PDB file of C-alpha atoms in Angstrom:
ATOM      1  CA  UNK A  14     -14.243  11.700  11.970  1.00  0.00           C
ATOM      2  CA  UNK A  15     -13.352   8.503  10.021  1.00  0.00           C
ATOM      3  CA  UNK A  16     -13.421   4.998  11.955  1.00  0.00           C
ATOM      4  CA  UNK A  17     -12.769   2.010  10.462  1.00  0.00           C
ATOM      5  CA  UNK A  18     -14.115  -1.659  11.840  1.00  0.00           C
ATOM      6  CA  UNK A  19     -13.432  -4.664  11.467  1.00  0.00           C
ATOM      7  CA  UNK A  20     -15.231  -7.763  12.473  1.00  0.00           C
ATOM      8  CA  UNK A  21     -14.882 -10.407  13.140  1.00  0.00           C
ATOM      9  CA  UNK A  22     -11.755  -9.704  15.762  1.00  0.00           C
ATOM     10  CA  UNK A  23     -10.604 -13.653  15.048  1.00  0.00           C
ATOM     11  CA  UNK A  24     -11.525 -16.051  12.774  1.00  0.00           C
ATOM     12  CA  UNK A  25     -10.766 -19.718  12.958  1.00  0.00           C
ATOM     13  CA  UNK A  26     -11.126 -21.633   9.448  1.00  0.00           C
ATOM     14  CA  UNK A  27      -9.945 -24.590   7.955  1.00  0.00           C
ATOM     15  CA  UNK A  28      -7.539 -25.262   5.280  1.00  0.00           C
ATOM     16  CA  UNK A  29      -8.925 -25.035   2.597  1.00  0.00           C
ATOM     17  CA  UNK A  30     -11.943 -22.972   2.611  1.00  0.00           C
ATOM     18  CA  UNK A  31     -12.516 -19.508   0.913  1.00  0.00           C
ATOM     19  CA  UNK A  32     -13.535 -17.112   3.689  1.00  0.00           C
ATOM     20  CA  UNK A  33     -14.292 -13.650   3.352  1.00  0.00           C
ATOM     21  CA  UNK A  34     -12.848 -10.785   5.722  1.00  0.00           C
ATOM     22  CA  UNK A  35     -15.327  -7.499   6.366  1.00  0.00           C
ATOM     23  CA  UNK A  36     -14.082  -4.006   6.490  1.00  0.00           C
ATOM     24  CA  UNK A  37     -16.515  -1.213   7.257  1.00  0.00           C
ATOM     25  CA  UNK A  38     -15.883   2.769   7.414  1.00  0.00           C
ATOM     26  CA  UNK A  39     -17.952   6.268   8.156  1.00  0.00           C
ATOM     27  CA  UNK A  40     -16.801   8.147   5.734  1.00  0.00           C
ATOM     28  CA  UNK A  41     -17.358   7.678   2.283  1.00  0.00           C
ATOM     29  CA  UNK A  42     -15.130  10.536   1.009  1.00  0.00           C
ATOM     30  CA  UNK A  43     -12.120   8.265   0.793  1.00  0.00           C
ATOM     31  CA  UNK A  44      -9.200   8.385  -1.560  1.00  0.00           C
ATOM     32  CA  UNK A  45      -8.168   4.397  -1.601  1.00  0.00           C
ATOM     33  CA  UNK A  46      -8.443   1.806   0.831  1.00  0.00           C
ATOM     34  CA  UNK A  47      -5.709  -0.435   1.453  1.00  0.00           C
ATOM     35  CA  UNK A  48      -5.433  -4.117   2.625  1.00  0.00           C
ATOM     36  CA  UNK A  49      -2.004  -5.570   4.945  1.00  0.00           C
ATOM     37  CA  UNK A  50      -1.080  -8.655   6.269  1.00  0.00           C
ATOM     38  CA  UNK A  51       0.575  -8.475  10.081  1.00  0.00           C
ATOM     39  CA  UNK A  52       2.492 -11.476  10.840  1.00  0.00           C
ATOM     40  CA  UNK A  53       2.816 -11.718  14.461  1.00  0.00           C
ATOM     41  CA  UNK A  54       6.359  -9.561  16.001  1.00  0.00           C
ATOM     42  CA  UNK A  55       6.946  -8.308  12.277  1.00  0.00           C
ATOM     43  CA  UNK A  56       5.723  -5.399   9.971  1.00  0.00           C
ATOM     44  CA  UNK A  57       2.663  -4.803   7.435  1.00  0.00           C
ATOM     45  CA  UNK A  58       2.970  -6.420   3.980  1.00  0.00           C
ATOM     46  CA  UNK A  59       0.598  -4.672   1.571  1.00  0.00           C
ATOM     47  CA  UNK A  60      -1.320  -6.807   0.032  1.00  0.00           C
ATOM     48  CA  UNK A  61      -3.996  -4.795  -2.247  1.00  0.00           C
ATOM     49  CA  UNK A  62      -4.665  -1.139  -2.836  1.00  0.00           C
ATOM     50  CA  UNK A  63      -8.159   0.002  -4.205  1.00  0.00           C
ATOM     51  CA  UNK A  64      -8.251   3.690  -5.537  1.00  0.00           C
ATOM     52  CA  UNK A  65     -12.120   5.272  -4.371  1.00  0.00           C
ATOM     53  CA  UNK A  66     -12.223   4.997  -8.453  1.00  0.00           C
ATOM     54  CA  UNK A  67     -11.909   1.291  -8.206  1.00  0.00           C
ATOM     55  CA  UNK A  68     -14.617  -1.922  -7.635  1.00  0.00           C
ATOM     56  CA  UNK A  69     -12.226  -4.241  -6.829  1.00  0.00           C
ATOM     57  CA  UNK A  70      -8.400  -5.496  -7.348  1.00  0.00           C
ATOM     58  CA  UNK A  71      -7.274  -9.231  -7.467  1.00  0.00           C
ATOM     59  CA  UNK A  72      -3.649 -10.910  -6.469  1.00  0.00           C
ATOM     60  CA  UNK A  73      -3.222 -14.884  -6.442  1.00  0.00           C
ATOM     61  CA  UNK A  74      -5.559 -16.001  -4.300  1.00  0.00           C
ATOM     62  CA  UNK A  75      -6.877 -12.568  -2.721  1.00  0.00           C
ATOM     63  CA  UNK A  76      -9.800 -10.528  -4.216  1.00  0.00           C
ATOM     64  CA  UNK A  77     -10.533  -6.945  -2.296  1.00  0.00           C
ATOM     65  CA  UNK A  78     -13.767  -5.518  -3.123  1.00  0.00           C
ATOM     66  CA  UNK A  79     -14.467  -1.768  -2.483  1.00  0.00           C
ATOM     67  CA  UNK A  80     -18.325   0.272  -1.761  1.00  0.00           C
ATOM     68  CA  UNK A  81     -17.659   3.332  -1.397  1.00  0.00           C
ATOM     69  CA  UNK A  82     -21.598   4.162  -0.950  1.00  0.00           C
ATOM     70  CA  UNK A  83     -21.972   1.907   1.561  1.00  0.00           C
ATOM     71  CA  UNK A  84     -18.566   2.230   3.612  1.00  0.00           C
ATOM     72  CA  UNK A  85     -17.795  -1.025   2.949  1.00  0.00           C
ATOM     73  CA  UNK A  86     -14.784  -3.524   1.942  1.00  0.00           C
ATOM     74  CA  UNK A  87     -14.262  -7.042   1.883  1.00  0.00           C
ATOM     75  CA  UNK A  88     -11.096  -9.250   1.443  1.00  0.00           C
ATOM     76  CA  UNK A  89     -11.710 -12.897  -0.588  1.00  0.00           C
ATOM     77  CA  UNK A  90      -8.991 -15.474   0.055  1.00  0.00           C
ATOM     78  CA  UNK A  91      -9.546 -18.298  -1.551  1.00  0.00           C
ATOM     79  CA  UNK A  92      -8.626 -22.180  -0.598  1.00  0.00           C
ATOM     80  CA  UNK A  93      -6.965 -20.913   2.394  1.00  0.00           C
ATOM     81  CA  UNK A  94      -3.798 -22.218   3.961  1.00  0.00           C
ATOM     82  CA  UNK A  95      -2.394 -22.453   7.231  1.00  0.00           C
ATOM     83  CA  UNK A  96       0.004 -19.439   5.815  1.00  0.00           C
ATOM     84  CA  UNK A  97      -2.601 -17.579   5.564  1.00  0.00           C
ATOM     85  CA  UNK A  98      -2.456 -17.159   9.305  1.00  0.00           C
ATOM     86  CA  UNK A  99      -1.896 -13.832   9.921  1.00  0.00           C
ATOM     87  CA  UNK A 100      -3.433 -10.615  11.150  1.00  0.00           C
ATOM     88  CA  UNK A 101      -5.221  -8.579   8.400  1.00  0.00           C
ATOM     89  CA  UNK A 102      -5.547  -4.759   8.582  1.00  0.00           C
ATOM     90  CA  UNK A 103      -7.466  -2.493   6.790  1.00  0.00           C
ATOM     91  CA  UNK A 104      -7.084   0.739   6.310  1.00  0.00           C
ATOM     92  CA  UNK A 105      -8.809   4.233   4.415  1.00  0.00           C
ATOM     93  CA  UNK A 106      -6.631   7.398   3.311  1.00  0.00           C
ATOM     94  CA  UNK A 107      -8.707  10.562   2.910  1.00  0.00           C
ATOM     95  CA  UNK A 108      -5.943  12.114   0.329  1.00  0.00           C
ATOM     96  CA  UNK A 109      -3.081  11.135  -2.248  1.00  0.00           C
ATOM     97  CA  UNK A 110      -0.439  11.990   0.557  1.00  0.00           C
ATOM     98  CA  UNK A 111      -1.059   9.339   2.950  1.00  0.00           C
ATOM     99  CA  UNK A 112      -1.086  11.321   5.682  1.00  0.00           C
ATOM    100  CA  UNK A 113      -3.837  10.698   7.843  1.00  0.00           C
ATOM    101  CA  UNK A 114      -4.467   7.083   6.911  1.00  0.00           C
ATOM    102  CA  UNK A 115      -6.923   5.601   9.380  1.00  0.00           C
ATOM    103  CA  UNK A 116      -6.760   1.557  10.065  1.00  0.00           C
ATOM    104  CA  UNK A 117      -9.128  -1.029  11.444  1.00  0.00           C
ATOM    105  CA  UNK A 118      -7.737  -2.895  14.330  1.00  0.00           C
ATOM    106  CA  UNK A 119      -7.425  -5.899  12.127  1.00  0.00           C
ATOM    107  CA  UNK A 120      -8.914  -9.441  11.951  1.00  0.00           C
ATOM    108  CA  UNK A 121      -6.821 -11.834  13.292  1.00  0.00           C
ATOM    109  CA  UNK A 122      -6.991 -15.119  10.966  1.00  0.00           C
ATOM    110  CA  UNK A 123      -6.205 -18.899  11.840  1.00  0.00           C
ATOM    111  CA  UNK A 124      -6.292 -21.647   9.030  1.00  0.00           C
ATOM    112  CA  UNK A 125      -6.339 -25.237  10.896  1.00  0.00           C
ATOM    113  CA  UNK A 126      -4.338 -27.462   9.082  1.00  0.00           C
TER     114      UNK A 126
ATOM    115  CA  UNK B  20      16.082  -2.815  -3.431  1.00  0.00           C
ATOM    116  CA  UNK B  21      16.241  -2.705  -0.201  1.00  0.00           C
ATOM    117  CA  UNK B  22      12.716  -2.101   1.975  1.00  0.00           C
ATOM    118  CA  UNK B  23      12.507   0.268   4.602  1.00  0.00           C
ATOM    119  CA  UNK B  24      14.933  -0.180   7.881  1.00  0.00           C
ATOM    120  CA  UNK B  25      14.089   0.347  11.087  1.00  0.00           C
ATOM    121  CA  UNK B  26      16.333  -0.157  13.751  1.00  0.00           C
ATOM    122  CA  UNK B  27      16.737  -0.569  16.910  1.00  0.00           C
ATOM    123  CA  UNK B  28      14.260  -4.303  16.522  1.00  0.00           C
ATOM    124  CA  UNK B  29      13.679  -4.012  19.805  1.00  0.00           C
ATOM    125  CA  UNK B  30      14.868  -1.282  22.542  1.00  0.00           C
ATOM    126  CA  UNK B  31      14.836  -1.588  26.128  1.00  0.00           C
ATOM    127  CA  UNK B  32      14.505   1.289  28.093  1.00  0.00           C
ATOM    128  CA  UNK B  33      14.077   2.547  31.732  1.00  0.00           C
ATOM    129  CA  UNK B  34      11.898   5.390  32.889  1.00  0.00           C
ATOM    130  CA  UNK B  35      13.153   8.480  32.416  1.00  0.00           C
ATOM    131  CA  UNK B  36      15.860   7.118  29.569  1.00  0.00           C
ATOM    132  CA  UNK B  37      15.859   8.607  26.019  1.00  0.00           C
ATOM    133  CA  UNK B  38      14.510   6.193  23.380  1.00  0.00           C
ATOM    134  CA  UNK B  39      15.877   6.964  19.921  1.00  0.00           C
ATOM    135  CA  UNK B  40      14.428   5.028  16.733  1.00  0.00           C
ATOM    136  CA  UNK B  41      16.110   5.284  12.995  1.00  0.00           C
ATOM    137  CA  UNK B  42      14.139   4.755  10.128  1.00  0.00           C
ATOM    138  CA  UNK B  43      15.811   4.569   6.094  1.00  0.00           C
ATOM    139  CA  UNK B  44      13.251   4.665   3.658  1.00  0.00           C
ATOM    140  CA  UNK B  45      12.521   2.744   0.434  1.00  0.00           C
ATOM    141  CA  UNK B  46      15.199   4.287  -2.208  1.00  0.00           C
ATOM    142  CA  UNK B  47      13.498   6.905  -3.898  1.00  0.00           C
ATOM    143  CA  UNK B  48      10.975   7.250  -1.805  1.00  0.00           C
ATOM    144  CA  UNK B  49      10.973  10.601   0.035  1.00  0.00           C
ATOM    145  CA  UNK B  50       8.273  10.452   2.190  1.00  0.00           C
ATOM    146  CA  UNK B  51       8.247   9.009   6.119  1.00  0.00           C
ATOM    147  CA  UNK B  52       5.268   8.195   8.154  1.00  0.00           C
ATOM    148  CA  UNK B  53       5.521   7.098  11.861  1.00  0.00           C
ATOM    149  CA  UNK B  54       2.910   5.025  13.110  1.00  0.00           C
ATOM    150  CA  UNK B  55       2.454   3.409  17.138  1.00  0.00           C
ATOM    151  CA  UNK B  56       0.732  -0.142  17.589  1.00  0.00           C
ATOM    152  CA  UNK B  57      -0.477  -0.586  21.134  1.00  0.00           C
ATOM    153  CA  UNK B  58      -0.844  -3.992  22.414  1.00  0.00           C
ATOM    154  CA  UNK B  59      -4.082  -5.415  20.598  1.00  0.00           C
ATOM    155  CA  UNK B  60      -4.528  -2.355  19.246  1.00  0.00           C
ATOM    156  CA  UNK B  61      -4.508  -0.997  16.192  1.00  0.00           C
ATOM    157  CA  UNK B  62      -1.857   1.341  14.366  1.00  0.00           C
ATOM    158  CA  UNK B  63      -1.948   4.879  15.099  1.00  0.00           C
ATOM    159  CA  UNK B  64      -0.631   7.821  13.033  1.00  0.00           C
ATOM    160  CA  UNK B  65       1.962   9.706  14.675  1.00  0.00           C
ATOM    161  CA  UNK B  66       3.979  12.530  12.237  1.00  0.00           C
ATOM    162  CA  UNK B  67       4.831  12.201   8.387  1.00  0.00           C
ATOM    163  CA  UNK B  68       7.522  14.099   7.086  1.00  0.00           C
ATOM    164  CA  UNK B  69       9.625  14.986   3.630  1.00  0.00           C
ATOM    165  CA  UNK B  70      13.422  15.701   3.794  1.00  0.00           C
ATOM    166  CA  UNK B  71      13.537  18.119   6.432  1.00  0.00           C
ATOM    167  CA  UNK B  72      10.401  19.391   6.653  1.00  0.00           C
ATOM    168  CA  UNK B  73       7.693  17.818   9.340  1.00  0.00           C
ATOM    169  CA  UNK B  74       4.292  18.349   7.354  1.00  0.00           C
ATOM    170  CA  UNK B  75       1.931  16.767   9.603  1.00  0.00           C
ATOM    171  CA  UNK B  76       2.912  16.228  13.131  1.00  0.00           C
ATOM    172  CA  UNK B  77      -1.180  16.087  14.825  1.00  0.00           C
ATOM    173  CA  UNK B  78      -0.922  12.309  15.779  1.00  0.00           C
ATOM    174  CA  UNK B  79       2.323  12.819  18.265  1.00  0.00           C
ATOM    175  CA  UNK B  80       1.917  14.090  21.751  1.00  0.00           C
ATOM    176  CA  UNK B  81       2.840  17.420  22.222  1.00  0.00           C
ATOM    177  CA  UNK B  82       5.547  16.615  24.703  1.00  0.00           C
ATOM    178  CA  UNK B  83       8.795  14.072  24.999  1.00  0.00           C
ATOM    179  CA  UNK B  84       8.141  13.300  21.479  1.00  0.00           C
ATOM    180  CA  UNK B  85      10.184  14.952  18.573  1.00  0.00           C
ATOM    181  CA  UNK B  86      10.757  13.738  14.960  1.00  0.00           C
ATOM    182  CA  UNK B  87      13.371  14.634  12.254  1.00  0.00           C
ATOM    183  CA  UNK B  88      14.070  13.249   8.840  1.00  0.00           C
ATOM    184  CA  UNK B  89      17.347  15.353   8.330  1.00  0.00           C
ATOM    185  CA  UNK B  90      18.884  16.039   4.485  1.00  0.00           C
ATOM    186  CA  UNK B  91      21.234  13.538   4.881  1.00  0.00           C
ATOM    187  CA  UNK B  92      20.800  10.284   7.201  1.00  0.00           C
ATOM    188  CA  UNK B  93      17.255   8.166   8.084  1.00  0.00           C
ATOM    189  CA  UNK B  94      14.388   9.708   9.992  1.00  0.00           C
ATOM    190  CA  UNK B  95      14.516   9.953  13.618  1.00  0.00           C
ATOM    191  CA  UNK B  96      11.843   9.427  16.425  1.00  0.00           C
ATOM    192  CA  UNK B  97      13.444  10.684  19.631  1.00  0.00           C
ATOM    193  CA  UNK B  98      10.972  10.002  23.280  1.00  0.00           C
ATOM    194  CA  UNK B  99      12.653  11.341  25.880  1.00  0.00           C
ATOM    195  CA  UNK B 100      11.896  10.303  29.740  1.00  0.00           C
ATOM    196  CA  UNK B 101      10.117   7.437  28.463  1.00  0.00           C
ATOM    197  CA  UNK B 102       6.918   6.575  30.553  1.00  0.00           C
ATOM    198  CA  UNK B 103       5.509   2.783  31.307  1.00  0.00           C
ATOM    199  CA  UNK B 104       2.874   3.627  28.415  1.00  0.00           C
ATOM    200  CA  UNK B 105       5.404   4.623  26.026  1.00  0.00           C
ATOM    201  CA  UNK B 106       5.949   0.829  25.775  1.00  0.00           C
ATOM    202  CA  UNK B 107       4.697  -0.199  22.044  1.00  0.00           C
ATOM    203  CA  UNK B 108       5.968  -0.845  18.500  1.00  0.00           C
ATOM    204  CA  UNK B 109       6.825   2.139  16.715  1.00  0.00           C
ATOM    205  CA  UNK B 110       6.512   1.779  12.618  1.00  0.00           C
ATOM    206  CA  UNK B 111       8.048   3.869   9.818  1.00  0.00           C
ATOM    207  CA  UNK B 112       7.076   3.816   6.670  1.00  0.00           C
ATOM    208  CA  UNK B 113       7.685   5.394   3.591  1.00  0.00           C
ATOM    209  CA  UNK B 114       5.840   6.123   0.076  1.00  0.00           C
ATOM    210  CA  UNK B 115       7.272   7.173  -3.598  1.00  0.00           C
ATOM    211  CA  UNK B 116       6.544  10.445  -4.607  1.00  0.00           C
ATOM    212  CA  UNK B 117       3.832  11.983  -6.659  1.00  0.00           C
ATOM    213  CA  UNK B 118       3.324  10.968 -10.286  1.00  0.00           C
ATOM    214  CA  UNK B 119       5.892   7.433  -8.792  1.00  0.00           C
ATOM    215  CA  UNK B 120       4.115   4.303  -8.195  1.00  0.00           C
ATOM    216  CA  UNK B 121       1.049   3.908  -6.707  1.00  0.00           C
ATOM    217  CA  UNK B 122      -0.371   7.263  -5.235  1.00  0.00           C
ATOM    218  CA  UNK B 123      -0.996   6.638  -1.445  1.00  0.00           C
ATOM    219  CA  UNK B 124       0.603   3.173  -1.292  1.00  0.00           C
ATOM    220  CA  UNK B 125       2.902   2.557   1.779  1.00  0.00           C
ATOM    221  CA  UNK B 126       5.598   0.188   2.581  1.00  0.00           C
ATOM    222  CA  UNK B 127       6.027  -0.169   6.258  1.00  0.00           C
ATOM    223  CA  UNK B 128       9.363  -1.478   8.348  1.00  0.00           C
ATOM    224  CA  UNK B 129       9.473  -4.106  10.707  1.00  0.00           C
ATOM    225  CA  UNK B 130       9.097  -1.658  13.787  1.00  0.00           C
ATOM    226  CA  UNK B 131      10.873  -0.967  16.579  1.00  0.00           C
ATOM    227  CA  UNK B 132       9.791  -2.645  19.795  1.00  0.00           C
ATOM    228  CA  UNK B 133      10.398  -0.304  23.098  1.00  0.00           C
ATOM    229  CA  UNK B 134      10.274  -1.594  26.513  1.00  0.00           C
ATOM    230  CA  UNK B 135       9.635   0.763  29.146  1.00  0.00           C
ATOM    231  CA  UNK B 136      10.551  -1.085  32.671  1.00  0.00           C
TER     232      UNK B 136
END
């Protein structure tokens, strides 16, 4: 059964540094792995989608790396701002349909200003 | 090009009540996905369908919940006698279909926040 984890649960930073957020899962056998932004009261914004075939994708400021051997993905920001602040889920599909995509329970980011 | 629509934002409800949330998908996009976010938690698959057809249903309780997405008209999550725990956001999504956009890429509503009193 797939699990995905997140840590840390919150992370304070501030502005201006690069952090790096950590996504881990069990299964390896995943089709893509998907990264979302959660503002709070308001709905996911994707923000980068990694196919298994991929290393990495890049958008702006945001870098998502994918290891497929090792369960693992991690989310770059870089110079962070206090828009940044947000709650950032991960999450794994096992197929092209979507259908039983699995998500972390998200890492809830704060950028002091 | 509108994003997907969810409505109602937010639905208040008393136990026993029906609860009925719409979801419109992306234009051109033909598949729907329901998803529940407990408080703190994270989001939970619920059903996906295509145009009348419920393909994968194994994430919604077997009982009070149903879910439709007709021919004509959004997608429909219907709880009836809501329960205290039913209380949660409830988000649709939708996704192009095959050989359209990125494979497996969702775009999610804003939810639908029920209230159970």
């Amino acid at each position: 059964k797939q699990e995905v984890t997140q840590i840390p649960a919150a992370l304070s930073v501030p502005e201006g540094e690069n952090l790096v957020l950590n996504c881990s899962f069990t299964d390896s056998a995943i089709y893509n792995l998907q990264w979302f932004r959660q503002d709070p009261g308001k709905g996911l914004t994707s923000l980068l989608l990694i196919q298994s075939s991929q290393r990495e994708q890049t958008s702006g400021r945001l870098n998502a790396s994918l290891d497929k051997s090792s369960g693992r993905s991690t989310l770059y920001i870089a110079a962070s701002q206090p828009g940044d602040s947000a709650t950032y889920l991960c999450a794994v599909s096992r197929d092209s349909s979507a259908s039983k995509i699995i998500f972390g329970s998200g890492t809830r980011l704060s950028i002091r200003p | 090009n509108a994003g997907v629509m969810q409505n109602p934002r937010h639905l208040v409800r008393r136990r026993g009540q029906e609860a009925r949330l719409r979801c419109s998908p992306m234009k051109g996009h033909s598949h729907v996905y329901w998803y529940r976010q407990l408080p703190e938690e994270g989001l939970k698959f619920m059903v996906y369908l295509q145009k009348e057809n419920i393909i994968d249903e194994s994430g919604m309780p077997k009982e009070r919940f149903s879910a439709e997405f007709p021919k004509e008209g959004p997608s429909i999550l219907r709880i009836q006698q809501v329960v205290r725990g039913d209380s949660a956001a409830y988000f649709c999504a939708s996704s192009p279909p095959r050989g359209q956009g990125a494979v497996g890429e969702l775009f999610f509503g804003e939810g639908s926040r029920l209230t159970v009193l």
